[in-house]
Amino acid sequence: GIQVEQSPPDLILQEGANSTLRCNFSDSVNNLQWFHQNPWGQLINLFYIPSGTKQNGRLSATTVATERYSLLYISSSQTTDSGVYFCAVSMGGGNKLTFGTGTQLKVEL
Amino acid sequence: GAVVSQHPSRVICKSGTSVKIECRSLDFQATTMFWYRQFPKQSLMLMATSNEGSKATYEQGVEKDKFLINHASLTLSTLTVTSAHPEDSSFYICSASGGGRGGYSNQPQHFGDGTRLSIL
């Protein structure tokens, strides 16, 4: 099956710093989503981005489908950004998501 | 829009008990729902795909007799963990897609808040 690797696995930032999270996938995909899982386990939809670039406030994402990667940018980080960030992809005719390995982010004061 | 409600949020019960988890799409029709399992410090793993009015499709290694899935309407899917044991303790989370049957549509998935299951 498709492999989805995220980097870095762990990241500690000072409040106000910027960061880039990366998601590499091993095959062509037709769906890619970024999620933030908060400390209570809730998965928050950040972006549905199979290709191109999107922005939502301090967050933006870019997917280069031909090169099989996606990037999530977090600017001016806040402590509430802490949690685990997952990318998830699906391929072919189905919509079953394969989740990446995740990036654990901690934002400190 | 695209709200998915999952209930209960937490269950603690004795070994041997069967536990039912509900997943509802509140403001859209979900032709396909998905059930995931997450162990601590790990990623989410797909367990099964649930299609309204038909049998669920289980991923390799998932016991269909252990994890019973019913998708009787376009807004409700249930997961029943039968005769639960401590090794079934985990975080279970559902998602719903408004796409075509079998998930054959590139629609984003919307997730419930999850159910934390603890078997004593």
CSV table of N, CA and C in Angstrom, one decimal, chain A:
chain,number,residue,atom,x,y,z
A,1,GLY,N,0.8,-1.2,0.0
A,1,GLY,CA,0.0,0.0,0.0
A,1,GLY,C,0.9,1.3,0.0
A,2,ILE,N,0.2,2.4,-0.1
A,2,ILE,CA,0.9,3.6,-0.1
A,2,ILE,C,1.5,3.9,1.2
A,3,GLN,N,2.7,4.5,1.2
A,3,GLN,CA,3.4,4.9,2.4
A,3,GLN,C,3.4,6.5,2.5
A,4,VAL,N,3.1,6.9,3.7
A,4,VAL,CA,3.0,8.3,4.0
A,4,VAL,C,3.9,8.7,5.2
A,5,GLU,N,4.9,9.4,4.9
A,5,GLU,CA,5.9,9.8,5.9
A,5,GLU,C,5.9,11.3,6.2
A,6,GLN,N,5.9,11.6,7.4
A,6,GLN,CA,5.9,13.1,7.8
A,6,GLN,C,7.2,13.4,8.5
A,7,SER,N,7.6,14.7,8.4
A,7,SER,CA,8.8,15.1,9.1
A,7,SER,C,8.6,16.6,9.4
A,8,PRO,N,9.2,17.0,10.6
A,8,PRO,CA,9.9,16.2,11.5
A,8,PRO,C,8.9,15.4,12.4
A,9,PRO,N,9.3,14.4,13.1
A,9,PRO,CA,8.4,13.7,13.9
A,9,PRO,C,8.0,14.5,15.2
A,10,ASP,N,8.9,15.3,15.6
A,10,ASP,CA,8.7,16.1,16.8
A,10,ASP,C,9.3,17.5,16.6
A,11,LEU,N,8.6,18.5,17.1
A,11,LEU,CA,9.0,19.9,16.9
A,11,LEU,C,8.6,20.7,18.1
A,12,ILE,N,9.6,21.5,18.6
A,12,ILE,CA,9.3,22.4,19.7
A,12,ILE,C,9.6,23.8,19.3
A,13,LEU,N,8.6,24.7,19.4
A,13,LEU,CA,8.8,26.1,19.0
A,13,LEU,C,8.5,27.0,20.1
A,14,GLN,N,9.1,28.2,20.0
A,14,GLN,CA,8.8,29.3,20.9
A,14,GLN,C,7.6,30.0,20.2
A,15,GLU,N,6.7,30.5,21.1
A,15,GLU,CA,5.5,31.2,20.6
A,15,GLU,C,6.0,32.4,19.7
A,16,GLY,N,5.3,32.5,18.5
A,16,GLY,CA,5.6,33.5,17.6
A,16,GLY,C,6.5,33.0,16.4
A,17,ALA,N,7.1,31.8,16.6
A,17,ALA,CA,8.0,31.3,15.5
A,17,ALA,C,7.1,30.7,14.4
A,18,ASN,N,7.8,30.6,13.2
A,18,ASN,CA,7.2,29.9,12.0
A,18,ASN,C,7.7,28.5,11.9
A,19,SER,N,7.0,27.7,11.2
A,19,SER,CA,7.4,26.3,11.0
A,19,SER,C,6.9,25.8,9.7
A,20,THR,N,7.5,24.7,9.2
A,20,THR,CA,7.1,24.0,8.0
A,20,THR,C,7.1,22.5,8.3
A,21,LEU,N,5.9,21.9,8.0
A,21,LEU,CA,5.8,20.5,8.2
A,21,LEU,C,5.7,19.8,6.8
A,22,ARG,N,6.3,18.7,6.7
A,22,ARG,CA,6.3,18.0,5.4
A,22,ARG,C,5.6,16.7,5.4
A,23,CYS,N,5.0,16.4,4.3
A,23,CYS,CA,4.3,15.1,4.1
A,23,CYS,C,4.8,14.5,2.8
A,24,ASN,N,5.4,13.4,2.8
A,24,ASN,CA,5.8,12.7,1.5
A,24,ASN,C,5.0,11.4,1.4
A,25,PHE,N,4.6,11.2,0.1
A,25,PHE,CA,3.8,10.0,-0.1
A,25,PHE,C,4.4,9.2,-1.3
A,26,SER,N,4.2,7.9,-1.3
A,26,SER,CA,4.9,7.1,-2.2
A,26,SER,C,4.2,6.8,-3.6
A,27,ASP,N,3.0,7.3,-3.8
A,27,ASP,CA,2.3,7.0,-5.0
A,27,ASP,C,1.4,8.2,-5.3
A,28,SER,N,0.8,8.2,-6.5
A,28,SER,CA,-0.1,9.3,-6.9
A,28,SER,C,-1.3,9.2,-6.1
A,29,VAL,N,-1.8,10.4,-5.7
A,29,VAL,CA,-3.0,10.5,-4.9
A,29,VAL,C,-4.0,11.4,-5.5
A,30,ASN,N,-5.3,11.2,-5.1
A,30,ASN,CA,-6.3,12.1,-5.6
A,30,ASN,C,-7.0,12.9,-4.5
A,31,ASN,N,-6.5,12.6,-3.3
A,31,ASN,CA,-7.1,13.3,-2.1
A,31,ASN,C,-6.0,13.5,-1.1
A,32,LEU,N,-5.9,14.7,-0.5
A,32,LEU,CA,-4.9,14.9,0.6
A,32,LEU,C,-5.5,15.8,1.5
A,33,GLN,N,-5.5,15.5,2.8
A,33,GLN,CA,-6.1,16.3,3.8
A,33,GLN,C,-5.0,16.5,4.9
A,34,TRP,N,-5.0,17.7,5.5
A,34,TRP,CA,-4.2,18.0,6.7
A,34,TRP,C,-5.1,18.1,7.9
A,35,PHE,N,-4.7,17.5,9.0
A,35,PHE,CA,-5.5,17.6,10.2
A,35,PHE,C,-4.6,18.0,11.4
A,36,HIS,N,-5.3,18.6,12.4
A,36,HIS,CA,-4.7,18.9,13.7
A,36,HIS,C,-5.4,18.1,14.7
A,37,GLN,N,-4.7,17.2,15.4
A,37,GLN,CA,-5.4,16.5,16.5
A,37,GLN,C,-5.0,17.1,17.8
A,38,ASN,N,-6.0,17.6,18.5
A,38,ASN,CA,-5.7,18.4,19.8
A,38,ASN,C,-5.5,17.4,20.9
A,39,PRO,N,-5.1,17.9,22.1
A,39,PRO,CA,-4.8,17.0,23.2
A,39,PRO,C,-6.0,16.1,23.6
A,40,TRP,N,-7.2,16.5,23.3
A,40,TRP,CA,-8.4,15.7,23.6
A,40,TRP,C,-8.7,14.6,22.6
A,41,GLY,N,-7.9,14.6,21.5
A,41,GLY,CA,-8.1,13.6,20.5
A,41,GLY,C,-8.9,14.0,19.3
A,42,GLN,N,-9.5,15.2,19.4
A,42,GLN,CA,-10.3,15.7,18.3
A,42,GLN,C,-9.5,16.0,17.1
A,43,LEU,N,-10.0,15.5,15.9
A,43,LEU,CA,-9.3,15.8,14.6
A,43,LEU,C,-10.0,17.0,14.0
A,44,ILE,N,-9.2,18.0,13.8
A,44,ILE,CA,-9.7,19.2,13.2
A,44,ILE,C,-9.2,19.3,11.7
A,45,ASN,N,-10.2,19.4,10.8
A,45,ASN,CA,-9.9,19.6,9.4
A,45,ASN,C,-9.1,20.9,9.2
A,46,LEU,N,-8.0,20.8,8.6
A,46,LEU,CA,-7.3,22.1,8.3
A,46,LEU,C,-7.4,22.4,6.8
A,47,PHE,N,-7.0,21.4,6.0
A,47,PHE,CA,-7.1,21.7,4.5
A,47,PHE,C,-7.5,20.4,3.8
A,48,TYR,N,-8.2,20.6,2.7
A,48,TYR,CA,-8.4,19.5,1.7
A,48,TYR,C,-7.7,20.0,0.5
A,49,ILE,N,-6.5,19.4,0.2
A,49,ILE,CA,-5.6,20.0,-0.8
A,49,ILE,C,-4.9,19.0,-1.6
A,50,PRO,N,-5.6,18.3,-2.6
A,50,PRO,CA,-5.0,17.4,-3.4
A,50,PRO,C,-3.9,18.0,-4.4
A,51,SER,N,-4.0,19.3,-4.6
A,51,SER,CA,-3.0,20.0,-5.4
A,51,SER,C,-3.1,21.5,-5.1
A,52,GLY,N,-2.1,22.2,-5.4
A,52,GLY,CA,-2.1,23.6,-5.3
A,52,GLY,C,-1.8,24.2,-4.0
A,53,THR,N,-2.2,25.4,-3.7
A,53,THR,CA,-1.9,26.1,-2.5
A,53,THR,C,-3.2,26.7,-1.9
A,54,LYS,N,-3.3,26.6,-0.6
A,54,LYS,CA,-4.5,27.3,0.1
A,54,LYS,C,-3.9,27.9,1.3
A,55,GLN,N,-4.7,29.0,1.8
A,55,GLN,CA,-4.3,29.7,3.0
A,55,GLN,C,-5.6,29.9,3.8
A,56,ASN,N,-5.4,29.8,5.1
A,56,ASN,CA,-6.5,30.0,6.1
A,56,ASN,C,-5.8,30.6,7.3
A,57,GLY,N,-5.9,32.0,7.4
A,57,GLY,CA,-5.3,32.7,8.5
A,57,GLY,C,-3.8,32.5,8.6
A,58,ARG,N,-3.4,32.0,9.8
A,58,ARG,CA,-1.9,31.8,9.9
A,58,ARG,C,-1.4,30.5,9.3
A,59,LEU,N,-2.3,29.7,8.8
A,59,LEU,CA,-1.9,28.4,8.2
A,59,LEU,C,-2.0,28.5,6.7
A,60,SER,N,-1.1,27.8,6.0
A,60,SER,CA,-1.2,27.6,4.6
A,60,SER,C,-0.6,26.3,4.2
A,61,ALA,N,-1.0,25.8,3.1
A,61,ALA,CA,-0.6,24.4,2.6
A,61,ALA,C,-0.4,24.5,1.1
A,62,THR,N,0.6,23.7,0.7
A,62,THR,CA,0.9,23.5,-0.7
A,62,THR,C,1.1,22.0,-1.0
A,63,THR,N,0.5,21.5,-2.0
A,63,THR,CA,0.7,20.1,-2.4
A,63,THR,C,1.2,20.2,-3.9
A,64,VAL,N,2.4,19.5,-4.0
A,64,VAL,CA,2.9,19.3,-5.4
A,64,VAL,C,2.7,17.8,-5.7
A,65,ALA,N,1.6,17.5,-6.3
A,65,ALA,CA,1.2,16.1,-6.5
A,65,ALA,C,2.2,15.4,-7.4
A,66,THR,N,2.8,16.1,-8.4
A,66,THR,CA,3.7,15.4,-9.4
A,66,THR,C,5.0,15.0,-8.7
A,67,GLU,N,5.3,15.7,-7.6
A,67,GLU,CA,6.5,15.4,-6.8
A,67,GLU,C,6.2,14.6,-5.5
A,68,ARG,N,4.9,14.4,-5.3
A,68,ARG,CA,4.5,13.5,-4.2
A,68,ARG,C,4.9,14.1,-2.8
A,69,TYR,N,4.6,15.4,-2.6
A,69,TYR,CA,4.8,15.9,-1.3
A,69,TYR,C,3.8,17.0,-1.0
A,70,SER,N,3.6,17.3,0.2
A,70,SER,CA,2.8,18.4,0.6
A,70,SER,C,3.4,19.1,1.8
A,71,LEU,N,3.3,20.4,2.0
A,71,LEU,CA,3.8,21.2,3.0
A,71,LEU,C,2.8,22.0,3.8
A,72,LEU,N,2.9,22.0,5.1
A,72,LEU,CA,2.0,22.8,5.9
A,72,LEU,C,2.8,23.8,6.6
A,73,TYR,N,2.4,25.1,6.4
A,73,TYR,CA,3.1,26.2,7.0
A,73,TYR,C,2.3,26.8,8.2
A,74,ILE,N,3.0,27.0,9.3
A,74,ILE,CA,2.4,27.6,10.4
A,74,ILE,C,3.2,28.9,10.7
A,75,SER,N,2.5,30.0,10.7
A,75,SER,CA,3.2,31.2,11.0
A,75,SER,C,2.7,31.8,12.3
A,76,SER,N,3.6,32.5,13.0
A,76,SER,CA,3.3,33.2,14.3
A,76,SER,C,2.7,32.2,15.2
A,77,SER,N,3.3,31.1,15.5
A,77,SER,CA,2.7,30.0,16.2
A,77,SER,C,2.2,30.4,17.6
A,78,GLN,N,1.2,29.8,18.1
A,78,GLN,CA,0.6,30.0,19.4
A,78,GLN,C,0.5,28.7,20.2
A,79,THR,N,0.4,28.9,21.5
A,79,THR,CA,0.4,27.6,22.3
A,79,THR,C,-0.8,26.7,21.9
A,80,THR,N,-1.9,27.3,21.5
A,80,THR,CA,-3.0,26.5,21.0
A,80,THR,C,-2.8,25.7,19.8
A,81,ASP,N,-1.6,26.0,19.1
A,81,ASP,CA,-1.3,25.2,17.9
A,81,ASP,C,-0.7,23.8,18.3
A,82,SER,N,-0.4,23.7,19.6
A,82,SER,CA,0.2,22.4,20.0
A,82,SER,C,-0.7,21.2,19.8
A,83,GLY,N,-0.1,20.1,19.5
A,83,GLY,CA,-0.8,18.9,19.2
A,83,GLY,C,-0.1,18.1,18.1
A,84,VAL,N,-0.8,17.2,17.5
A,84,VAL,CA,-0.2,16.3,16.5
A,84,VAL,C,-0.9,16.7,15.1
A,85,TYR,N,0.0,16.9,14.1
A,85,TYR,CA,-0.5,17.2,12.8
A,85,TYR,C,-0.3,16.0,11.9
A,86,PHE,N,-1.4,15.6,11.3
A,86,PHE,CA,-1.4,14.5,10.4
A,86,PHE,C,-1.8,14.9,9.0
A,87,CYS,N,-1.1,14.4,8.0
A,87,CYS,CA,-1.6,14.4,6.6
A,87,CYS,C,-2.2,13.0,6.3
A,88,ALA,N,-3.1,13.0,5.4
A,88,ALA,CA,-3.7,11.7,5.1
A,88,ALA,C,-4.1,11.8,3.6
A,89,VAL,N,-3.9,10.7,2.9
A,89,VAL,CA,-4.1,10.6,1.5
A,89,VAL,C,-5.0,9.5,1.1
A,90,SER,N,-5.6,9.6,-0.1
A,90,SER,CA,-6.3,8.5,-0.7
A,90,SER,C,-5.9,8.4,-2.2
A,91,MET,N,-6.0,7.3,-2.8
A,91,MET,CA,-5.6,7.1,-4.2
A,91,MET,C,-6.6,6.3,-4.9
A,92,GLY,N,-6.4,6.3,-6.2
A,92,GLY,CA,-7.3,5.5,-7.1
A,92,GLY,C,-8.7,5.9,-7.0
A,93,GLY,N,-9.6,5.0,-7.2
A,93,GLY,CA,-11.0,5.3,-7.2
A,93,GLY,C,-11.7,5.4,-5.9
A,94,GLY,N,-11.0,5.0,-4.8
A,94,GLY,CA,-11.6,5.0,-3.5
A,94,GLY,C,-11.3,6.2,-2.7
A,95,ASN,N,-11.9,6.4,-1.6
A,95,ASN,CA,-11.7,7.5,-0.7
A,95,ASN,C,-11.1,7.1,0.6
A,96,LYS,N,-10.6,5.9,0.8
A,96,LYS,CA,-10.0,5.5,2.0
A,96,LYS,C,-8.8,6.3,2.3
A,97,LEU,N,-8.7,6.9,3.5
A,97,LEU,CA,-7.5,7.7,3.8
A,97,LEU,C,-6.5,6.8,4.5
A,98,THR,N,-5.2,7.0,4.1
A,98,THR,CA,-4.1,6.5,4.8
A,98,THR,C,-3.4,7.6,5.5
A,99,PHE,N,-3.3,7.5,6.8
A,99,PHE,CA,-2.7,8.6,7.6
A,99,PHE,C,-1.2,8.5,7.6
A,100,GLY,N,-0.6,9.7,7.7
A,100,GLY,CA,0.9,9.7,7.8
A,100,GLY,C,1.3,9.4,9.3
A,101,THR,N,2.6,9.5,9.5
A,101,THR,CA,3.2,9.2,10.8
A,101,THR,C,3.0,10.3,11.8
A,102,GLY,N,2.6,11.5,11.4
A,102,GLY,CA,2.3,12.6,12.3
A,102,GLY,C,3.5,13.4,12.7
A,103,THR,N,3.3,14.6,13.0
A,103,THR,CA,4.3,15.5,13.6
A,103,THR,C,3.7,16.0,14.9
A,104,GLN,N,4.5,15.8,16.0
A,104,GLN,CA,4.0,16.2,17.3
A,104,GLN,C,4.6,17.6,17.6
A,105,LEU,N,3.8,18.6,17.7
A,105,LEU,CA,4.2,20.0,17.8
A,105,LEU,C,3.9,20.5,19.2
A,106,LYS,N,4.9,21.1,19.8
A,106,LYS,CA,4.7,21.8,21.1
A,106,LYS,C,5.2,23.2,21.0
A,107,VAL,N,4.3,24.1,21.3
A,107,VAL,CA,4.6,25.6,21.2
A,107,VAL,C,4.7,26.1,22.7
A,108,GLU,N,5.8,26.6,23.0
A,108,GLU,CA,6.1,27.1,24.4
A,108,GLU,C,6.1,28.6,24.4
A,109,LEU,N,5.8,29.1,25.6
A,109,LEU,CA,5.8,30.6,25.8
A,109,LEU,C,7.2,31.1,25.9
